[in-house]
XYZ file of C-alpha atoms in Angstrom:
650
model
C 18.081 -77.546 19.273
C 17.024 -80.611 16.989
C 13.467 -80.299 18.155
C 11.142 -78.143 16.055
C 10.257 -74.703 17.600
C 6.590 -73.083 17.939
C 5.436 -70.895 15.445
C 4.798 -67.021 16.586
C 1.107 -66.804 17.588
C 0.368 -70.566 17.376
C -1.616 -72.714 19.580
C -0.125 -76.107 20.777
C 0.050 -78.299 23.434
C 2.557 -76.445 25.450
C 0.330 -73.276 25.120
C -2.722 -75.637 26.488
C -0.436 -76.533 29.101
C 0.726 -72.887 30.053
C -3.110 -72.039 30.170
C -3.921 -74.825 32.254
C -0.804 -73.766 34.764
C -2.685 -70.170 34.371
C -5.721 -71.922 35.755
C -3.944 -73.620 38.568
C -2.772 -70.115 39.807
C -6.439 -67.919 39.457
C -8.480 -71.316 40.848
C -6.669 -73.426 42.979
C -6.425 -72.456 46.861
C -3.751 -72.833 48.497
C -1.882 -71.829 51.913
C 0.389 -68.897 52.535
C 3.374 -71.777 52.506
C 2.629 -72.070 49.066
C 3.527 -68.513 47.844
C 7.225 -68.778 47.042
C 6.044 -71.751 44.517
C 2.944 -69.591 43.105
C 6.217 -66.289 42.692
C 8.445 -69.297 40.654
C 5.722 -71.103 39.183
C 4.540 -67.040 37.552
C 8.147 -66.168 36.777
C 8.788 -69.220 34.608
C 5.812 -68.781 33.304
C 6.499 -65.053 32.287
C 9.878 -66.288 30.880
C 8.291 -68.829 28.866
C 5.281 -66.433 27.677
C 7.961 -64.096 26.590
C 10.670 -66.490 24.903
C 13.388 -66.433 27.166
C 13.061 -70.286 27.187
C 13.230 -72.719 24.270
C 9.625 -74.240 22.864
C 9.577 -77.846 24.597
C 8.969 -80.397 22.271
C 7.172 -82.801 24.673
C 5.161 -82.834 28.087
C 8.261 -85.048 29.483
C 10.379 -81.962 28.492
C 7.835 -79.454 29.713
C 7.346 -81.318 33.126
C 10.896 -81.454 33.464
C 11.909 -77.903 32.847
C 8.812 -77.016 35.077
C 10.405 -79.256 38.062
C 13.980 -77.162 37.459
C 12.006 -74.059 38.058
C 10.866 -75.291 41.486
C 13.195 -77.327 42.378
C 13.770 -74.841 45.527
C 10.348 -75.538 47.121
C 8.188 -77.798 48.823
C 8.214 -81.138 47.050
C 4.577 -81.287 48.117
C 3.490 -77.739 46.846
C 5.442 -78.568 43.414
C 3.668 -82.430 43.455
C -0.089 -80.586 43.549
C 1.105 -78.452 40.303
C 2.211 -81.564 38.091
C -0.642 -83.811 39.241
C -3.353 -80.959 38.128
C -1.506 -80.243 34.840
C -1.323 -84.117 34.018
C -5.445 -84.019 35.294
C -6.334 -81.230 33.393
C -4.600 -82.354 30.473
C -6.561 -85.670 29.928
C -9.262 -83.607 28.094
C -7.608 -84.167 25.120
C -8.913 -87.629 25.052
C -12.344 -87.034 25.446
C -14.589 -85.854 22.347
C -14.716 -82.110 22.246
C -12.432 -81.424 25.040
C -10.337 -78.103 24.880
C -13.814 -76.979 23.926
C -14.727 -77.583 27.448
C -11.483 -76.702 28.431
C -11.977 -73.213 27.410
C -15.205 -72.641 27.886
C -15.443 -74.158 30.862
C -12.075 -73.995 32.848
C -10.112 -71.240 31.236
C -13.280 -68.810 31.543
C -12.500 -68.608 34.892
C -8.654 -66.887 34.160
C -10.191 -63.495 33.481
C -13.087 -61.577 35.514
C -16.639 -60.898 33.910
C -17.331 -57.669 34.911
C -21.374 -58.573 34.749
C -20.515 -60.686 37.959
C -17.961 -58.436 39.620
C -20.408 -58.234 42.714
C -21.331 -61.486 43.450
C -17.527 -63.256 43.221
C -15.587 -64.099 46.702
C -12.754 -62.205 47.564
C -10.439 -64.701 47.343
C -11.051 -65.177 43.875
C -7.963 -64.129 41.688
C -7.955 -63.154 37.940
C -5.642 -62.270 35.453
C -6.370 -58.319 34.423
C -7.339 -57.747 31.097
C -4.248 -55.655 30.091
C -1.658 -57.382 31.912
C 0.919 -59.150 30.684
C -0.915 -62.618 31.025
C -4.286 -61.488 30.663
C -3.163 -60.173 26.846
C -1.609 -63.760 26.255
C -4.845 -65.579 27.176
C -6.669 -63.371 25.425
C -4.973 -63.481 22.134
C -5.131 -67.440 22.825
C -8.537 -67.203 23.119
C -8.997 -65.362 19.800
C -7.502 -68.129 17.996
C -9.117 -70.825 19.235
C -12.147 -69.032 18.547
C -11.807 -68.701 15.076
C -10.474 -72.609 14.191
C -13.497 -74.384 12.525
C -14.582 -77.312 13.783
C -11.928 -79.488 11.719
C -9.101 -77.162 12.838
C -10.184 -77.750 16.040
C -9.754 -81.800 16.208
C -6.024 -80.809 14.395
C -5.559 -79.021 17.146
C -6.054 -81.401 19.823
C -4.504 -84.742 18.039
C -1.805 -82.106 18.192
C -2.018 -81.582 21.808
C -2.568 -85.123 22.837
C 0.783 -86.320 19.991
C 2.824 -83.619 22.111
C 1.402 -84.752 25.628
C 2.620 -88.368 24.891
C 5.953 -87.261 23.355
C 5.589 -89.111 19.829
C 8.199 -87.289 17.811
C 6.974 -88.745 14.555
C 3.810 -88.032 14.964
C 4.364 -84.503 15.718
C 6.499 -83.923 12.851
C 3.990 -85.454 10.587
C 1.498 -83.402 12.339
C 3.231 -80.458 12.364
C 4.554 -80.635 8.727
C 1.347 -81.384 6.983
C -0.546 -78.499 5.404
C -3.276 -77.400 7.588
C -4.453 -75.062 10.093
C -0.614 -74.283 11.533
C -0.690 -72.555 7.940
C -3.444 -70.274 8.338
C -3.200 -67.047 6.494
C -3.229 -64.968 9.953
C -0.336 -67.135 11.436
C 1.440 -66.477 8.160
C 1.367 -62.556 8.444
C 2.227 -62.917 12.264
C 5.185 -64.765 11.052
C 6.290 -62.401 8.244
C 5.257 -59.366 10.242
C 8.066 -60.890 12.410
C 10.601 -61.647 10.171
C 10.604 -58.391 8.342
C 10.981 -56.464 11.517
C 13.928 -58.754 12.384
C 15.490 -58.231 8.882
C 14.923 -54.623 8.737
C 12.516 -54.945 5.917
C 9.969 -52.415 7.357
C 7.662 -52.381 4.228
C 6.843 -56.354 4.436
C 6.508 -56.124 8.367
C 4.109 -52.891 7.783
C 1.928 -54.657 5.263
C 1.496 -57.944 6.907
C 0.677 -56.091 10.661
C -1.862 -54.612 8.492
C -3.009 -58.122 7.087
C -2.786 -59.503 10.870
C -5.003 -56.492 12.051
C -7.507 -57.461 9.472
C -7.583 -60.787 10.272
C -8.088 -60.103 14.333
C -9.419 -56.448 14.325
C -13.485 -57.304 13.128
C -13.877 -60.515 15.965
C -12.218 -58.832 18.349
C -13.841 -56.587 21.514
C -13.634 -52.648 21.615
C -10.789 -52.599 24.224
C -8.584 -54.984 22.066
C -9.681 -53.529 18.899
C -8.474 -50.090 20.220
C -5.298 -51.339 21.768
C -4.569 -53.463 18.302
C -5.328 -49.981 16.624
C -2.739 -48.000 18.801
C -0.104 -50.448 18.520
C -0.490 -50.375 14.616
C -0.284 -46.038 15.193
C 2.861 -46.557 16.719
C 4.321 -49.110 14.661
C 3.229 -45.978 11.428
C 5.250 -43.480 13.128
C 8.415 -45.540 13.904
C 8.577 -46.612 10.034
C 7.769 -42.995 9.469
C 4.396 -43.403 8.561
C 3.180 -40.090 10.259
C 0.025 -39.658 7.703
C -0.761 -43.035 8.613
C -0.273 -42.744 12.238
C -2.669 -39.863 12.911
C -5.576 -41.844 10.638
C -5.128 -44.604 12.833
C -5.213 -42.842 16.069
C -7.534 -40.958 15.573
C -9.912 -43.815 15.330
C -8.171 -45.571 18.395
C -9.331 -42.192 20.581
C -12.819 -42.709 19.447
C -13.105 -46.561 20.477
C -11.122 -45.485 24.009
C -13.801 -42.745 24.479
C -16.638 -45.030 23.468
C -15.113 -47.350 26.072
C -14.079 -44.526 28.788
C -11.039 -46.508 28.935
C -8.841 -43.558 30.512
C -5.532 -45.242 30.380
C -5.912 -45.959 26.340
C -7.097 -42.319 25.677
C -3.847 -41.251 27.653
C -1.379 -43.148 25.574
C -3.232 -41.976 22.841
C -2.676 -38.441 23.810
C 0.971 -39.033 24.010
C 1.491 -40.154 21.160
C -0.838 -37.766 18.739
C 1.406 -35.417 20.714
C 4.921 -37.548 19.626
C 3.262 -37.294 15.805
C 2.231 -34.060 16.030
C 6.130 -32.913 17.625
C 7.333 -34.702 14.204
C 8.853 -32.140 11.489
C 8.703 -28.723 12.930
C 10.276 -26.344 10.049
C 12.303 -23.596 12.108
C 15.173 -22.897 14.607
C 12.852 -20.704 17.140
C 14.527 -18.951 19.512
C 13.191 -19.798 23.333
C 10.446 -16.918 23.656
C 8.649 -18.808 20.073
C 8.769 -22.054 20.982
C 6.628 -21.854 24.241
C 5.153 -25.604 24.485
C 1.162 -25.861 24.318
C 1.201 -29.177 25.416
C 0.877 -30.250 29.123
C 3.152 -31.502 31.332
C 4.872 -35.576 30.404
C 2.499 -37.972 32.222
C 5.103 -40.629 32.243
C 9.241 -40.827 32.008
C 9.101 -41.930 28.723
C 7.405 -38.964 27.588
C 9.703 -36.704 29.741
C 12.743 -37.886 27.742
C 10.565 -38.149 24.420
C 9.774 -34.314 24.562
C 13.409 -33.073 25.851
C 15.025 -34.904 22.831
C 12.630 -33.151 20.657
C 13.394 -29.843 22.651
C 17.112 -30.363 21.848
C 16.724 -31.127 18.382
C 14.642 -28.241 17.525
C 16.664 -25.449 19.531
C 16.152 -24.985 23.345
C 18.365 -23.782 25.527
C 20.215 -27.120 27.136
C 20.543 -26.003 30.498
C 16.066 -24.904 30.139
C 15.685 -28.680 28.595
C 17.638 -30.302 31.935
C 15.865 -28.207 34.393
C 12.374 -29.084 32.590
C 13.499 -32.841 32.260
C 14.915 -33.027 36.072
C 11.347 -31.309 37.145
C 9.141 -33.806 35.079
C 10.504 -36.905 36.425
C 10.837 -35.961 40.112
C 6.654 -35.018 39.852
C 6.110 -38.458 37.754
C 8.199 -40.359 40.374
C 5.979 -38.690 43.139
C 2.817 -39.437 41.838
C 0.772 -42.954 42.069
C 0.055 -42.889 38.484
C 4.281 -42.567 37.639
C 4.402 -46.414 37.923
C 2.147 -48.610 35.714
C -0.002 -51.000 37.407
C 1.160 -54.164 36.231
C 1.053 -56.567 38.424
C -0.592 -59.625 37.671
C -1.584 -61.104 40.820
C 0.527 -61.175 43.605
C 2.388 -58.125 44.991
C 5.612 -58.252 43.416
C 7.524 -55.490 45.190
C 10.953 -56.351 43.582
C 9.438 -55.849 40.029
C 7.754 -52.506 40.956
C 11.492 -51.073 42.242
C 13.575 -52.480 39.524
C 10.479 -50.704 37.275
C 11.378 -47.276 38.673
C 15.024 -47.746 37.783
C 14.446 -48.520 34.526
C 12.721 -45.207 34.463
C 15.667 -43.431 35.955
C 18.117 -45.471 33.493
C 16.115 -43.943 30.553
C 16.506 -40.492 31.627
C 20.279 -41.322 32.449
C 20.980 -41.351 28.604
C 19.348 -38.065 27.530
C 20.886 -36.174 30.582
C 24.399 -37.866 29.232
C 23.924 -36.102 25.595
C 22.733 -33.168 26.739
C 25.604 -32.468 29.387
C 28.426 -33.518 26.797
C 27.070 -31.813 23.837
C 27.438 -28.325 27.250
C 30.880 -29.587 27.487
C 30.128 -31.208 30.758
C 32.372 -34.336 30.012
C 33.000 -35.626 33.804
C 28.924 -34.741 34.504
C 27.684 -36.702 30.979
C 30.151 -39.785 32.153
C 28.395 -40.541 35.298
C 25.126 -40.172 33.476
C 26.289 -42.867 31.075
C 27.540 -45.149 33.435
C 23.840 -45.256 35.123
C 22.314 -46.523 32.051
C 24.797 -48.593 31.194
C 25.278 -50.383 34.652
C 22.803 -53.062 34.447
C 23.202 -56.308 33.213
C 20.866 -57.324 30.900
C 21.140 -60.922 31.579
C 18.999 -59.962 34.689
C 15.372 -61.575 34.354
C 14.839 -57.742 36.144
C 15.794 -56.140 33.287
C 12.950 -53.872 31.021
C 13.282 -53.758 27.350
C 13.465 -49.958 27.900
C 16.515 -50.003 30.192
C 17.996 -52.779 27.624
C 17.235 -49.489 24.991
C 19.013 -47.126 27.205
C 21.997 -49.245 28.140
C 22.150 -49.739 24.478
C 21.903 -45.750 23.878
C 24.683 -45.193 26.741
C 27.166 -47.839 25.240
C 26.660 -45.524 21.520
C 27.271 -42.671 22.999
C 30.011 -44.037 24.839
C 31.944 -45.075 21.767
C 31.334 -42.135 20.239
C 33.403 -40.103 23.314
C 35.822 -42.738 22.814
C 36.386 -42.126 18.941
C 36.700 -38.508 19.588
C 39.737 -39.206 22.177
C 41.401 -40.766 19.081
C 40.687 -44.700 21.118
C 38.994 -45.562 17.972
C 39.928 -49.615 18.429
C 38.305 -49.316 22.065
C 35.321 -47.802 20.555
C 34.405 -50.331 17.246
C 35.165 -53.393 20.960
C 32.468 -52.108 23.069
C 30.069 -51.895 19.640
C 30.663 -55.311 18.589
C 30.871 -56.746 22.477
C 28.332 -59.068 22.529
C 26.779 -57.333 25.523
C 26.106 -54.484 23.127
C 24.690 -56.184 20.406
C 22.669 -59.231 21.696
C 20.239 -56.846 23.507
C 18.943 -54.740 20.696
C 15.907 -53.739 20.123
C 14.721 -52.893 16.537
C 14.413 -49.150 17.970
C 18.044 -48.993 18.666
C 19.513 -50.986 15.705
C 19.706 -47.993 13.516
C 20.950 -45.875 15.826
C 23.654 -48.925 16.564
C 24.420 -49.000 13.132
C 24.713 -45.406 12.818
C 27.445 -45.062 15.378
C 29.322 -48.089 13.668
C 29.731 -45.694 10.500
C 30.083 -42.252 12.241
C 33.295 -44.427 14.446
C 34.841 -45.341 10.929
C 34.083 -41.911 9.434
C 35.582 -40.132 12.009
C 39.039 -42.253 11.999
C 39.331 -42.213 8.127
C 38.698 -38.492 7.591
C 41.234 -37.219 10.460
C 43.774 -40.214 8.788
C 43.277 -38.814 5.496
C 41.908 -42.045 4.350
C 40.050 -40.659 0.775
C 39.457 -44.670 -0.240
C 38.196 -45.840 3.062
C 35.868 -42.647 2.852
C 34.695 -43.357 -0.804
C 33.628 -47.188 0.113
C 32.015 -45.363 3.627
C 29.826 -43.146 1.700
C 28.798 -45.920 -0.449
C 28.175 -49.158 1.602
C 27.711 -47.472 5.820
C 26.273 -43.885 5.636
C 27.050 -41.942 8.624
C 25.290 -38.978 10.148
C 28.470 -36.750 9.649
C 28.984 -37.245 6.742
C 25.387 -35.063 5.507
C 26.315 -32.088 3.397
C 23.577 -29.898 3.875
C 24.394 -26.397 2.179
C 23.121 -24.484 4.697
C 21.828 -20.864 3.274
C 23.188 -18.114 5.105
C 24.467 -15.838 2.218
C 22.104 -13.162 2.633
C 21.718 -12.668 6.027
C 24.324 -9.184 5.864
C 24.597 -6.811 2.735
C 27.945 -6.640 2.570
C 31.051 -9.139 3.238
C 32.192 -6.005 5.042
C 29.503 -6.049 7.475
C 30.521 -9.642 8.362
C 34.583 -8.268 9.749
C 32.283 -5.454 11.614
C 30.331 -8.423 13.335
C 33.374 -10.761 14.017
C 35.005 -7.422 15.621
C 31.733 -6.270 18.042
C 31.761 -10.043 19.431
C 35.205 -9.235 20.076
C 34.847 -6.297 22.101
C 31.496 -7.751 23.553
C 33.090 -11.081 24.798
C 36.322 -8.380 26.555
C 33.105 -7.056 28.645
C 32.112 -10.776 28.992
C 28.267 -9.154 28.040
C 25.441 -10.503 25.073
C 26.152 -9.448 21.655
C 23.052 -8.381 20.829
C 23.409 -7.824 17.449
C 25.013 -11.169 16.349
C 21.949 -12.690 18.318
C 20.185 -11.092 15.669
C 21.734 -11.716 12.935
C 21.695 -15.822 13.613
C 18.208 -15.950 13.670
C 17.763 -13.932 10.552
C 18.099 -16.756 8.310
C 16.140 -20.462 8.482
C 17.647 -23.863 8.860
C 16.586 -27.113 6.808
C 13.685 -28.669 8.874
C 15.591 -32.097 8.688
C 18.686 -31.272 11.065
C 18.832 -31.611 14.412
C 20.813 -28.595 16.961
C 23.829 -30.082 17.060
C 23.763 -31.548 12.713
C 22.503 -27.747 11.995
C 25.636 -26.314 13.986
C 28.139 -28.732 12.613
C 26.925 -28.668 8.911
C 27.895 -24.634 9.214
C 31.605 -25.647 10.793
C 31.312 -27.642 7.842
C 31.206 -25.178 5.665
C 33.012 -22.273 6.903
C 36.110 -24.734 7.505
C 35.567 -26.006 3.575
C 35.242 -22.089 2.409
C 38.347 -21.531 4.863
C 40.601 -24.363 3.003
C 39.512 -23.121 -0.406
C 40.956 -19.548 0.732
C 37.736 -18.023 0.749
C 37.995 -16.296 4.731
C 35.616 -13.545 3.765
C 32.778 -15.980 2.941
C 33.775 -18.085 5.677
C 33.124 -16.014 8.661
C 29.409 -16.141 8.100
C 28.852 -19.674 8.881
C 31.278 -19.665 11.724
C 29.448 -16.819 13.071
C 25.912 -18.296 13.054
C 27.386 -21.394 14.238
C 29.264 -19.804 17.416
C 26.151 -17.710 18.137
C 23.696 -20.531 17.960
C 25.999 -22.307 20.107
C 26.985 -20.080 22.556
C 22.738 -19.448 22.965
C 21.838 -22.954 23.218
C 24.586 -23.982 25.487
C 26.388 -26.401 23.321
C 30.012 -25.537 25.007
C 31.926 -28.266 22.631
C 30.513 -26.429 19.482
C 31.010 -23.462 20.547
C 34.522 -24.069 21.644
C 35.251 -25.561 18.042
C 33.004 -22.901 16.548
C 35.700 -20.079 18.703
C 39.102 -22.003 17.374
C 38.014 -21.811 13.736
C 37.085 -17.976 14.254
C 39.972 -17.182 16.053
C 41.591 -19.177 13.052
C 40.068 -17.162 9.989
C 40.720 -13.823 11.803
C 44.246 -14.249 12.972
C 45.233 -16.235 10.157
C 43.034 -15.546 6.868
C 42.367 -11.846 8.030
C 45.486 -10.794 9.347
C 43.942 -9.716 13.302
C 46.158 -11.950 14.681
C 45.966 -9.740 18.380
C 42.517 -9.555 18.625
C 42.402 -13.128 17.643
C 45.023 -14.581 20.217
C 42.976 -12.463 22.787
C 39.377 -14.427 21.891
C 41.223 -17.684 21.833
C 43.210 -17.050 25.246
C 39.422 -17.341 27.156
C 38.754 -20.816 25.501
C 41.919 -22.593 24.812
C 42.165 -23.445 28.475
C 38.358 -25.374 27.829
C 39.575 -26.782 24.840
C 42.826 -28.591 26.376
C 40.959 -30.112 29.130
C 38.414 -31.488 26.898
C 38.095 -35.229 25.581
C 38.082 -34.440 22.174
C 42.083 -34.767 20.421
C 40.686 -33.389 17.430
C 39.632 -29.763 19.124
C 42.999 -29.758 21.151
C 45.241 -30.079 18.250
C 43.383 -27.720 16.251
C 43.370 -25.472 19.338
C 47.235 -25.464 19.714
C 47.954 -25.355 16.521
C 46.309 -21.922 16.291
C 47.641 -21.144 19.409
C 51.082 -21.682 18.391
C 50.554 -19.670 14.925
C 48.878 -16.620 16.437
C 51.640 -16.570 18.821
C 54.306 -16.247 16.589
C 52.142 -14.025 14.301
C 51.900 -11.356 17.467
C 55.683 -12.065 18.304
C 57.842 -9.212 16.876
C 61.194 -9.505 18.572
C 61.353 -13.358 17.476
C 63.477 -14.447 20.313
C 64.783 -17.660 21.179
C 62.275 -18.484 24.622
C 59.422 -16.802 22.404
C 60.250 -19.281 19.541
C 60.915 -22.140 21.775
C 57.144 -21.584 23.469
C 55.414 -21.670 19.530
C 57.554 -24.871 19.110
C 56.488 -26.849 22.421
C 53.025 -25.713 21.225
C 53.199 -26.894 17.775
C 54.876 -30.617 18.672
C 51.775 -31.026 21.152
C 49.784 -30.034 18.671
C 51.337 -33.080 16.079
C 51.570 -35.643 18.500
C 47.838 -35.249 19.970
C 46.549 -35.240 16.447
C 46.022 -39.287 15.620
C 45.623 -41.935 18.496
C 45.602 -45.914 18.122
């Protein structure tokens, strides 16, 4: 568009007119014919609070989009809006008029609690913490602090855009003044440096903004500003920061008794203080001493954290499944939001969202069990809904986003590489981020081209990878598990008792013990921790080291096998079977530990694990094969071209 855009945070004369339309809703009586218009007059509103429509650059152009909006109704109901916007508007030409606008007229949007008992019942108001009530409030702010000057700016402004003088308003608009206030100025580059991914600029001016706002504003915004600024320090990784800040947000909530801030405070001291724990427990140490989730988001917040830092999966689902069915029965699962009128729609497609986020955590967790077909139907809930929807949350935009990366991910590993770097870079994918899911959209962008380099032997492509697109895989963490046996013949004991142990399908105690014996690095996740020790046994394995390379498959098939990861553990199985049939020279007992999995591991989605699994197939075979006979030889072969032609896809 030619016509010059609003500024972030800045008052003008369509803001005075969306306050005065706020008016018309909270003070103007009107029949129950009149309700559709009041639901479309509120939803365009909403859309234009939030930025879903353009800035218009005149009252013609506001009127005009305002008349599309309710085009569907009454031409009556829609007359009364436009005649008491145009009425209301003619303040501007009186001395000292959005003065009297606000303290007169827009007073009236939000309730004073010193009156609560003397107003009718018909009255309606705006609540503090809605989504409107936080708009007018923040409007209110500003026009508050304008001095007196500032305050005739604003309204030749207002009465320039009302009569749709283009010149004027670029003159007006252009000229140094009070548009270029320092506060507006960190709002703006607060803005642009989370949009450019320049976290340190949009940390420093939120700070500025906050100092600006924080010391006129009331306790409840000043504690809200302060937990918004918490969790803006703990997604930059701030986590210091983040408790300092909270900290001081619980006292102001307390000082208030505003229950609902001291709860999201709680959950998110406990989100900071779930940041960085330092050891793989097994189950029985890492007993939770926090209560139970009080919302969905929290539910999925603490089973990621549960997965990353070593619960059982199948214990994680069960607690996740429980916490959400009790939030979903409870009153307090839903947020009360609602603005005015009963919008019974918005509260449904609300719980959705809630069951969408879920969706994606149940996903990873059932396809890192190697529950493909399960994980698959969990993705397709979260990524079902199109975002285009004016139903659709921001947090059901962040799972769909989620489900789509983990859905090209499970693409790349079927070799359909092209398919997955299309649904990435589908503009369905990438229009709806969210700064919370651009790294991890990035992120799968360079683990996709990782993956299809290394498996095409690609050693340039993997160079200029390393270099300009990091990708989680390719992390070498060297992972110390050296001393964790006292001799490399205790580790050929171990491989055997699993052996015998897995025959009688029981627990091997002992190689339970022996995983959690030694400590992980604090900065891996389960499934990083698992795969950095294939990693290295399978890099010990190539440089003919098999001794030195059962210990890290080992730990990485026990921790596996006890957390439930069933693709790891598959993998973790193949290379075993691999260094003791192979390296070792057990090829029998070897073919018999593989026989129980290679079955799993040709059914699976990942081409990787089934070539690798008939490959080894195929060469324990003919290891165990003493007569050499033609069928015998024929069998290794059919085994072997699978093997080949399921190696490399697109």
């Amino acid at each position: 568009m030619d016509a010059k855009m609003s500024l972030p945070g800045e008052l003008d004369g369509e803001a005075i007119a969306i306050l005065v339309l706020f008016h018309f809703h909270c003070r103007v009586q009107q029949t129950d014919d009149a309700q559709p218009c009041r639901k479309r007059l509120l939803l365009w509103l909403m859309d234009k609070v939030y930025g879903e429509q353009p800035s218009s650059p005149s009252f013609q152009v506001f009127a005009d989009e305002l008349k599309i909006a309710l085009a569907s109704e009454d031409d009556g109901q829609a007359q009364i809006v436009f005649d008491y916007l145009a009425n209301m508007l003619s303040f501007v030409d009186i001395p000292d008029g959005l003065t009297k606008l606000f303290d007169e007229k827009f007073s009236m949007i939000l309730p004073n609690y010193e009156q609560m008992g003397v107003l009718n019942t018909s009255d309606i108001f705006f609540e503090r913490r809605s989504f409107f009530g936080l708009y007018f409030r923040r409007a209110r702010l500003v026009f508050d602090s304008l001095d007196l000057q500032a305050r005739n700016e604003l309204t030749k402004s207002t009465r320039t855009w009302r009569e749709g003088d283009f010149d004027r308003l670029d003159r007006a608009t252009s000229s140094p003044g009070w548009q270029h206030d320092a506060r507006l100025s960190a709002f703006r580059q607060y803005q642009l440096g989370l949009l450019r991914g320049d976290y340190t600029q949009a940390k420093d001016n939120m700070e500025k903004l906050f100092d600006f706002f924080a010391p006129g504003a009331d306790h409840e915004l000043h504690q809200y500003t302060l937990l918004h600024l918490a969790a803006f320090h703990l997604q930059s990784g701030s986590h210091p920061a983040a408790r300092t800040v909270l900290q001081e947000a619980i006292s102001l909530a307390r000082s208030a008794n505003d229950h609902e801030c001291i709860l999201a405070c709680e959950s998110l001291m406990n989100r900071i203080l779930g940041v960085g724990s330092s050891l793989f427990s097994s189950s029985d140490r890492m007993q939770r001493h926090m209560g139970p989730p009080k919302t969905v988001r929290d539910a999925s917040w603490q089973a990621q954290q549960d997965r990353h830092r070593g619960r059982p999966l199948t214990t994680i689902v069960h607690d996740l499944d429980n916490a959400v069915q009790l939030t979903e029965s409870t009153p307090h699962g839903m947020p009360s939001l609602q603005i005015s009128l009963e919008l019974m729609d918005d509260a449904k497609r609300r719980d959705g969202n809630a069951t969408a986020e879920t969706a994606v955590e149940l996903a990873q967790m059932w396809s890192s069990s190697g529950q493909g077909a399960l994980a698959a139907v969990y993705r397709q809930v979260s990524c079902g809904q199109d975002t285009n929807s004016n139903s659709v949350l921001d947090s059901h935009i962040d799972a769909r986003t989620m489900g789509q990366c983990q859905e090209a991910w499970k693409l790349a590993e079927q070799g359909r590489y092209q398919q997955a770097l299309c649904l990435l870079i589908s503009p369905q994918t990438y229009k709806a981020h969210s700064f919370n899911e651009h790294q991890e959209w990035v992120t799968t962008m360079a683990d996709v081209l990782w993956l299809r380099a290394r498996r095409r032997g690609e050693h340039q492509t993997l160079r200029i990878l390393s270099e300009k697109l990091p990708s989680r895989k390719q992390r070498s963490v060297d992972i110390d598990v050296e001393e964790a046996v006292e001799a490399p013949t205790a580790l050929v004991n171990l491989a055997l008792q699993h052996l015998e142990s897995n025959a009688r399908g029981s627990v091997n105690a002992a190689l339970d013990e022996f995983a959690n014996s030694f400590k992980y690095p604090s900065e891996l996740s389960t499934e990083e921790r698992i795969e950095s020790l294939l990693v290295k046994a399978r890099n010990r394995l190539d440089g003919q080291q098999p001794m030195l390379a059962l210990l890290p498959a080992l730990s990485a098939l026990s921790e596996a096998k006890r957390l439930d990861y069933g693709h790891l553990a598959r993998t973790s199985t193949v290379l075993l079977a691999e260094t003791l049939g192979l390296h070792l020279l057990l090829p029998r007992r070897a073919l018999t530990l593989l026989e129980r999995e290679v079955g799993s591991c040709l059914v699976g989605q990942d081409v990787e694990l089934r070539a690798q699994a008939r490959w080894t197939y195929a060469r324990l075979l003919l290891a165990c094969s003493t007569s050499k006979t033609d069928e015998e030889l024929h069998r290794v072969l059919q085994w072997m071209t699978a093997a080949e032609q399921g190696e490399f896809c697109d």
